[in-house]
PDB file of C-alpha atoms in Angstrom:
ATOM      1  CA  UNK A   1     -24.303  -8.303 -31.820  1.00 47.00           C
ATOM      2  CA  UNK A   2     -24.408 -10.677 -29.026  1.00 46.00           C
ATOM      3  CA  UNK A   3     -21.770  -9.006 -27.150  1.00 43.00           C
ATOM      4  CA  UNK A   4     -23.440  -5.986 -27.391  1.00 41.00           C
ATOM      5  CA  UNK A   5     -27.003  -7.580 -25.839  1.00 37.00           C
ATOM      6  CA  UNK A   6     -24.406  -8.817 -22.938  1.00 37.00           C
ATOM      7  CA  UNK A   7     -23.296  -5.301 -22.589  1.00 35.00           C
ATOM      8  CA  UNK A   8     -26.585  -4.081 -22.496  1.00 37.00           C
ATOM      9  CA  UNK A   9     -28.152  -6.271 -19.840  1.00 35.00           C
ATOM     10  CA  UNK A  10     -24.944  -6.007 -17.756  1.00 39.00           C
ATOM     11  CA  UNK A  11     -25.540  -2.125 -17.970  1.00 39.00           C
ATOM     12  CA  UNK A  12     -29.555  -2.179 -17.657  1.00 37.00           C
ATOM     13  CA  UNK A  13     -29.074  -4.888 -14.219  1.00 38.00           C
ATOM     14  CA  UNK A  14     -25.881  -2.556 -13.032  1.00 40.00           C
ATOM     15  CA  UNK A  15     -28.292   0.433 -13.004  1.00 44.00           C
ATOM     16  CA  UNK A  16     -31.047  -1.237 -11.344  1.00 39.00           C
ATOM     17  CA  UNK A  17     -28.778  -2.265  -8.835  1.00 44.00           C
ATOM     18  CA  UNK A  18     -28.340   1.348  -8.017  1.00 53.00           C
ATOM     19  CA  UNK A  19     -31.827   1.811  -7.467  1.00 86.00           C
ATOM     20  CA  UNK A  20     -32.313   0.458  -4.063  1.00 89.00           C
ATOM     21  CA  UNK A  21     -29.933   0.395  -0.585  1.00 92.00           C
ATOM     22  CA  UNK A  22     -28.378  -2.969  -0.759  1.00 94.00           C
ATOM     23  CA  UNK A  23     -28.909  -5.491   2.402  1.00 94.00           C
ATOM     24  CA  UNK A  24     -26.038  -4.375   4.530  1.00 96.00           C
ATOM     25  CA  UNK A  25     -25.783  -4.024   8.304  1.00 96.00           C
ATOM     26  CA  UNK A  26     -23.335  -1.871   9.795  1.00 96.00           C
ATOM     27  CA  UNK A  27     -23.024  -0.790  13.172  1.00 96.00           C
ATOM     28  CA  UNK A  28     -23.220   2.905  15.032  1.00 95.00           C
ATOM     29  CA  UNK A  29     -20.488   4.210  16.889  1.00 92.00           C
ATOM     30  CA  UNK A  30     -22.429   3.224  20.134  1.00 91.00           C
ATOM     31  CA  UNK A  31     -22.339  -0.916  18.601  1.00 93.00           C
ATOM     32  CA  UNK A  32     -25.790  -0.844  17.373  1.00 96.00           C
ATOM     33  CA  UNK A  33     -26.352  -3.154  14.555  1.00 97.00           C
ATOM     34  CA  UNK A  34     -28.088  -1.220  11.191  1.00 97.00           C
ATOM     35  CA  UNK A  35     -29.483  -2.852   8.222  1.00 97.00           C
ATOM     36  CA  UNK A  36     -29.495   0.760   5.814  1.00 95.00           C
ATOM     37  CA  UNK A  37     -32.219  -0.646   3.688  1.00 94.00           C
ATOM     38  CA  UNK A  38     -34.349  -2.356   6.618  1.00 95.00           C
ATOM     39  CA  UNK A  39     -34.159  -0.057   9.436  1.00 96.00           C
ATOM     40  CA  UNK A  40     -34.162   3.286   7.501  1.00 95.00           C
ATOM     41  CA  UNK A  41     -37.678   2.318   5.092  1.00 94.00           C
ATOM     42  CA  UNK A  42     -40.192   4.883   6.769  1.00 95.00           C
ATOM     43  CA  UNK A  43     -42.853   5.300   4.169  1.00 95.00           C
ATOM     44  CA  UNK A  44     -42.343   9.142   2.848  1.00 95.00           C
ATOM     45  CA  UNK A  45     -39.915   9.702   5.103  1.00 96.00           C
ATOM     46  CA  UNK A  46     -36.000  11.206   3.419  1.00 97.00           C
ATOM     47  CA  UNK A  47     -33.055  10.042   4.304  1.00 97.00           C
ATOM     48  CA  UNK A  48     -29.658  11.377   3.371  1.00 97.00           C
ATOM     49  CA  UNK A  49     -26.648   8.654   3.771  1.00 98.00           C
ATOM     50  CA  UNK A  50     -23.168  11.124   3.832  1.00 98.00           C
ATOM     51  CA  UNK A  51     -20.890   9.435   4.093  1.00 98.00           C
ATOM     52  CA  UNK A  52     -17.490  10.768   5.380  1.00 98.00           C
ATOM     53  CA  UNK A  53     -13.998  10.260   6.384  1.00 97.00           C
ATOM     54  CA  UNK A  54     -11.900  11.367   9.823  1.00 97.00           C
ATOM     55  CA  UNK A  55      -8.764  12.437   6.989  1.00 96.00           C
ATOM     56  CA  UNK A  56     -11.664  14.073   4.489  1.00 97.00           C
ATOM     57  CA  UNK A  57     -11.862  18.239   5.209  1.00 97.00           C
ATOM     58  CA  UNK A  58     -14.643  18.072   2.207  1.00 97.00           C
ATOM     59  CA  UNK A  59     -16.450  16.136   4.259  1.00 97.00           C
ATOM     60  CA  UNK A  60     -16.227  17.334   7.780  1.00 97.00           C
ATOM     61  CA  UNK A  61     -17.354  20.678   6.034  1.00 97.00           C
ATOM     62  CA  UNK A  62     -20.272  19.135   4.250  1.00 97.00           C
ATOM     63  CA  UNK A  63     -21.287  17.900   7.501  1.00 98.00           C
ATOM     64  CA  UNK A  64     -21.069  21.038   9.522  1.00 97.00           C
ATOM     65  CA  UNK A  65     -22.645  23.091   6.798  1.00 97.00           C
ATOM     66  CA  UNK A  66     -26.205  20.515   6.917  1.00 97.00           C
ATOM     67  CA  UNK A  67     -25.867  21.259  10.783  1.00 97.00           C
ATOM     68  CA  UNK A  68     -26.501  24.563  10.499  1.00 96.00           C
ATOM     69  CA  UNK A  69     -30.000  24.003   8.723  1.00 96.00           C
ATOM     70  CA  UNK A  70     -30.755  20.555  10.099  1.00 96.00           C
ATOM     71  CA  UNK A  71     -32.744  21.153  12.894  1.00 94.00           C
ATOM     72  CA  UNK A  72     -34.903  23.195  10.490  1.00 95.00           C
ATOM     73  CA  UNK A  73     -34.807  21.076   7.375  1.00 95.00           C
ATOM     74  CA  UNK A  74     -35.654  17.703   9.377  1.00 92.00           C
ATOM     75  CA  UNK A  75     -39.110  19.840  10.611  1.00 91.00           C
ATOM     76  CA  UNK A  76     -40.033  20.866   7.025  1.00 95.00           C
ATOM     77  CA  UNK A  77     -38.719  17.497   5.166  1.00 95.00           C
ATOM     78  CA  UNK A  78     -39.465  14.932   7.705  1.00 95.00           C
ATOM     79  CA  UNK A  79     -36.024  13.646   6.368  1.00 96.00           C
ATOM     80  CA  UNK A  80     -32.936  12.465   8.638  1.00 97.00           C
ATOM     81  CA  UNK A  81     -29.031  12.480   8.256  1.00 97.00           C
ATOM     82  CA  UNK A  82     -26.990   9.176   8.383  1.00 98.00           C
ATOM     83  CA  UNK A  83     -23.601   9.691   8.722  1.00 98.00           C
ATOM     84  CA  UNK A  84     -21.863   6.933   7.878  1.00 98.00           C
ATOM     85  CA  UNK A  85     -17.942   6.966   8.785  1.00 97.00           C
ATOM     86  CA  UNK A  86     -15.592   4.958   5.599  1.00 97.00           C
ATOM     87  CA  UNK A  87     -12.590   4.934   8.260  1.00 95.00           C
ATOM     88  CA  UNK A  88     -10.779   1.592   8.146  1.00 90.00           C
ATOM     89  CA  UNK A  89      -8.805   0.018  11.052  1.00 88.00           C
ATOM     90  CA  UNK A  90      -5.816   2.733  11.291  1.00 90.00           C
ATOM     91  CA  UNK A  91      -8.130   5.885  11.573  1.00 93.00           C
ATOM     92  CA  UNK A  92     -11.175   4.630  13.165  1.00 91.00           C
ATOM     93  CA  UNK A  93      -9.832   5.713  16.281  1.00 92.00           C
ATOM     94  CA  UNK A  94     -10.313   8.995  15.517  1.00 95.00           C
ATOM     95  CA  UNK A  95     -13.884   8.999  15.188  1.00 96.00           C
ATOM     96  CA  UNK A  96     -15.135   9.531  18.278  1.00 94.00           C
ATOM     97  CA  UNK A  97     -12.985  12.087  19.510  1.00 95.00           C
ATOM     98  CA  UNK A  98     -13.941  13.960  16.393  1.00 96.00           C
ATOM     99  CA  UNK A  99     -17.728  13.562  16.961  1.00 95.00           C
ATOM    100  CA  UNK A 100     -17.470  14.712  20.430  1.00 93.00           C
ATOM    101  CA  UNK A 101     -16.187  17.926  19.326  1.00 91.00           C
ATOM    102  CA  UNK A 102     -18.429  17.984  16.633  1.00 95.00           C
ATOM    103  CA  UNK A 103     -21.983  17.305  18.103  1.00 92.00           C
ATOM    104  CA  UNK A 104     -23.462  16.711  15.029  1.00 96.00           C
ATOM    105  CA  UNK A 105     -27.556  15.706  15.422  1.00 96.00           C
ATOM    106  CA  UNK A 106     -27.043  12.705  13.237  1.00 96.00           C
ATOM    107  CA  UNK A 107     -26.954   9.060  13.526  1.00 96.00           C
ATOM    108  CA  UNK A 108     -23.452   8.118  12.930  1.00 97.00           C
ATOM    109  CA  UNK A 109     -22.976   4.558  11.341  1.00 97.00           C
ATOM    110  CA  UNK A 110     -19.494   3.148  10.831  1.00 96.00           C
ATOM    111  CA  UNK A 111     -18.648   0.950   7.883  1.00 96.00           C
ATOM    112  CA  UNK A 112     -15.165  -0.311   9.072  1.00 89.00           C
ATOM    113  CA  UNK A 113     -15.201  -3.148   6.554  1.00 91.00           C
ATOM    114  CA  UNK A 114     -16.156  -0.745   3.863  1.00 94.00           C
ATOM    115  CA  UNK A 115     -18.844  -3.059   2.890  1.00 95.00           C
ATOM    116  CA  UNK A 116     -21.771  -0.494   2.597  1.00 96.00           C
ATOM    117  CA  UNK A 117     -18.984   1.187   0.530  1.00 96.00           C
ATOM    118  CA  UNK A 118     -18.298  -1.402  -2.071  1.00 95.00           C
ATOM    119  CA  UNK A 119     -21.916  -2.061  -2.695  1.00 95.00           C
ATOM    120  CA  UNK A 120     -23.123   1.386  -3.657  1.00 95.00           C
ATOM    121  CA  UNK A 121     -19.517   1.708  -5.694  1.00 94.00           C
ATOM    122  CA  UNK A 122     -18.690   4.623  -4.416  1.00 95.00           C
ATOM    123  CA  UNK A 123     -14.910   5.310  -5.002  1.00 94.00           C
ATOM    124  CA  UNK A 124     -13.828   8.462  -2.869  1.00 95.00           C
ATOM    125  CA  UNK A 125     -15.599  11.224  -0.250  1.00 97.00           C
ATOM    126  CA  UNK A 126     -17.555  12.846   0.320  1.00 98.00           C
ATOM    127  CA  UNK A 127     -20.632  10.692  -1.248  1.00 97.00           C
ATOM    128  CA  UNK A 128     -23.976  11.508  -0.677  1.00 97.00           C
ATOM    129  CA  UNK A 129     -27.182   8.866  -1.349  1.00 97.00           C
ATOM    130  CA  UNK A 130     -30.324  10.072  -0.856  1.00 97.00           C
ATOM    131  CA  UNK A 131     -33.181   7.420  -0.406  1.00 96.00           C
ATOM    132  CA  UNK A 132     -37.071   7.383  -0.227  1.00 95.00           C
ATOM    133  CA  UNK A 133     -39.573   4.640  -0.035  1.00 93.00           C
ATOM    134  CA  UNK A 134     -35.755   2.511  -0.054  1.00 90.00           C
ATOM    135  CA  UNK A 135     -35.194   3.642  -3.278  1.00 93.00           C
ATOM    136  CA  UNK A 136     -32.123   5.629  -3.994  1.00 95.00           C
ATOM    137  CA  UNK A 137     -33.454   9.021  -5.654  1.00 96.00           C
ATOM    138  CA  UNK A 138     -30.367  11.248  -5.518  1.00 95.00           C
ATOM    139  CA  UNK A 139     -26.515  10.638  -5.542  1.00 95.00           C
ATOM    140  CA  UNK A 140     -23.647  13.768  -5.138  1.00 95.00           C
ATOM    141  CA  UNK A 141     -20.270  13.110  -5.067  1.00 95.00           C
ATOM    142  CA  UNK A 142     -18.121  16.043  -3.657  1.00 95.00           C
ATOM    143  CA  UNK A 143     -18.692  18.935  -1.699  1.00 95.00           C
ATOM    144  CA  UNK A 144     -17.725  22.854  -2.221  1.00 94.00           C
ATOM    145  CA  UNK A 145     -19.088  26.021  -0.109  1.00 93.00           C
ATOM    146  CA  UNK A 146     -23.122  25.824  -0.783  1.00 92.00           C
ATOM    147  CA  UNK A 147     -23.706  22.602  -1.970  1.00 93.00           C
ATOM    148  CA  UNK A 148     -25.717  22.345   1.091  1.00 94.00           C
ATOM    149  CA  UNK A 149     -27.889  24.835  -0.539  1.00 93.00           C
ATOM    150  CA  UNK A 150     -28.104  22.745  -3.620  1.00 94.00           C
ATOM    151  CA  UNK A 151     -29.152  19.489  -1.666  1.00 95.00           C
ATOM    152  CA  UNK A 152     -31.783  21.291   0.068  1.00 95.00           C
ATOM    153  CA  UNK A 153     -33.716  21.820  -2.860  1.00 94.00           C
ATOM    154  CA  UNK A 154     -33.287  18.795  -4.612  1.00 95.00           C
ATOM    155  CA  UNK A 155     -35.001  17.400  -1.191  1.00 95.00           C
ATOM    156  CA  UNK A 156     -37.423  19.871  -1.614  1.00 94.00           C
ATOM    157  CA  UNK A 157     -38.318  18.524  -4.642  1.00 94.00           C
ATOM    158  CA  UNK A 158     -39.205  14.950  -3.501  1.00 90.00           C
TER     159      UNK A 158
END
């Protein structure tokens, strides 16, 4: 029985864990320090952490497919688009050259240590955490044709 009361905390302090952005700065591909839960708290306002990989198609796609609505979605939603880049040390290279073919609207954060990474758990790409009021209200791992779609109306709904 005790065991199972350990279990059951562990679980119940594992979830709330989940609930918020953890304390973690990261910096943008132009060296500008980020702390996700400090510097991305506007009251009401949405934002949607994707975060993506040079090697990961799924991504890249996910990426280009929010572009297409952004500029429209961020009028409606007041909500904004962190990219946030897993590369490590061998492909990090590739990032900007990507993003300057790319010219994606968002702010693009890169989490070279993976440390962002490791504290939301998040095991492969594309991963998407959606947070209001710095709480976490939405997670979506993968991406397929239209799942754009799909995220748009979950925002829709907060």
């Amino acid at each position: 029985m005790k065991k199972i009361f350990i279990l059951f905390l562990f679980l119940s302090f594992s979830a709330f864990a989940q609930k918020q952005m953890p304390n973690v700065t990261i910096k943008s591909v132009n060296n500008k320090r980020y702390n996700v839960k400090t510097d991305f708290s506007e009251e009401d306002k949405i934002y949607v952490f994707a975060f993506w990989a040079t090697w990961c198609a799924p991504c890249i796609n996910e990426l280009d497919a929010i572009k297409e609505h952004y500029s429209e979605w961020s009028k409606e939603l007041n909500m904004e688009v962190v990219a946030v880049s897993i590369d490590d040390s061998r492909t990090q290279r590739r990032v900007k050259p990507l993003l300057n073919g790319k010219n994606w609207p968002y702010t693009i954060l890169i989490d070279n240590n993976q440390d962002l990474k490791r504290a939301l758990s998040i095991v492969n790409v594309p991963y998407t955490v959606v947070v209001k009021n710095k709480k976490v209200v939405y997670v979506h791992n993968g991406y397929s044709q239209g799942a754009e779609n799909e995220l748009y109306n979950k925002l829709k709904e907060l």
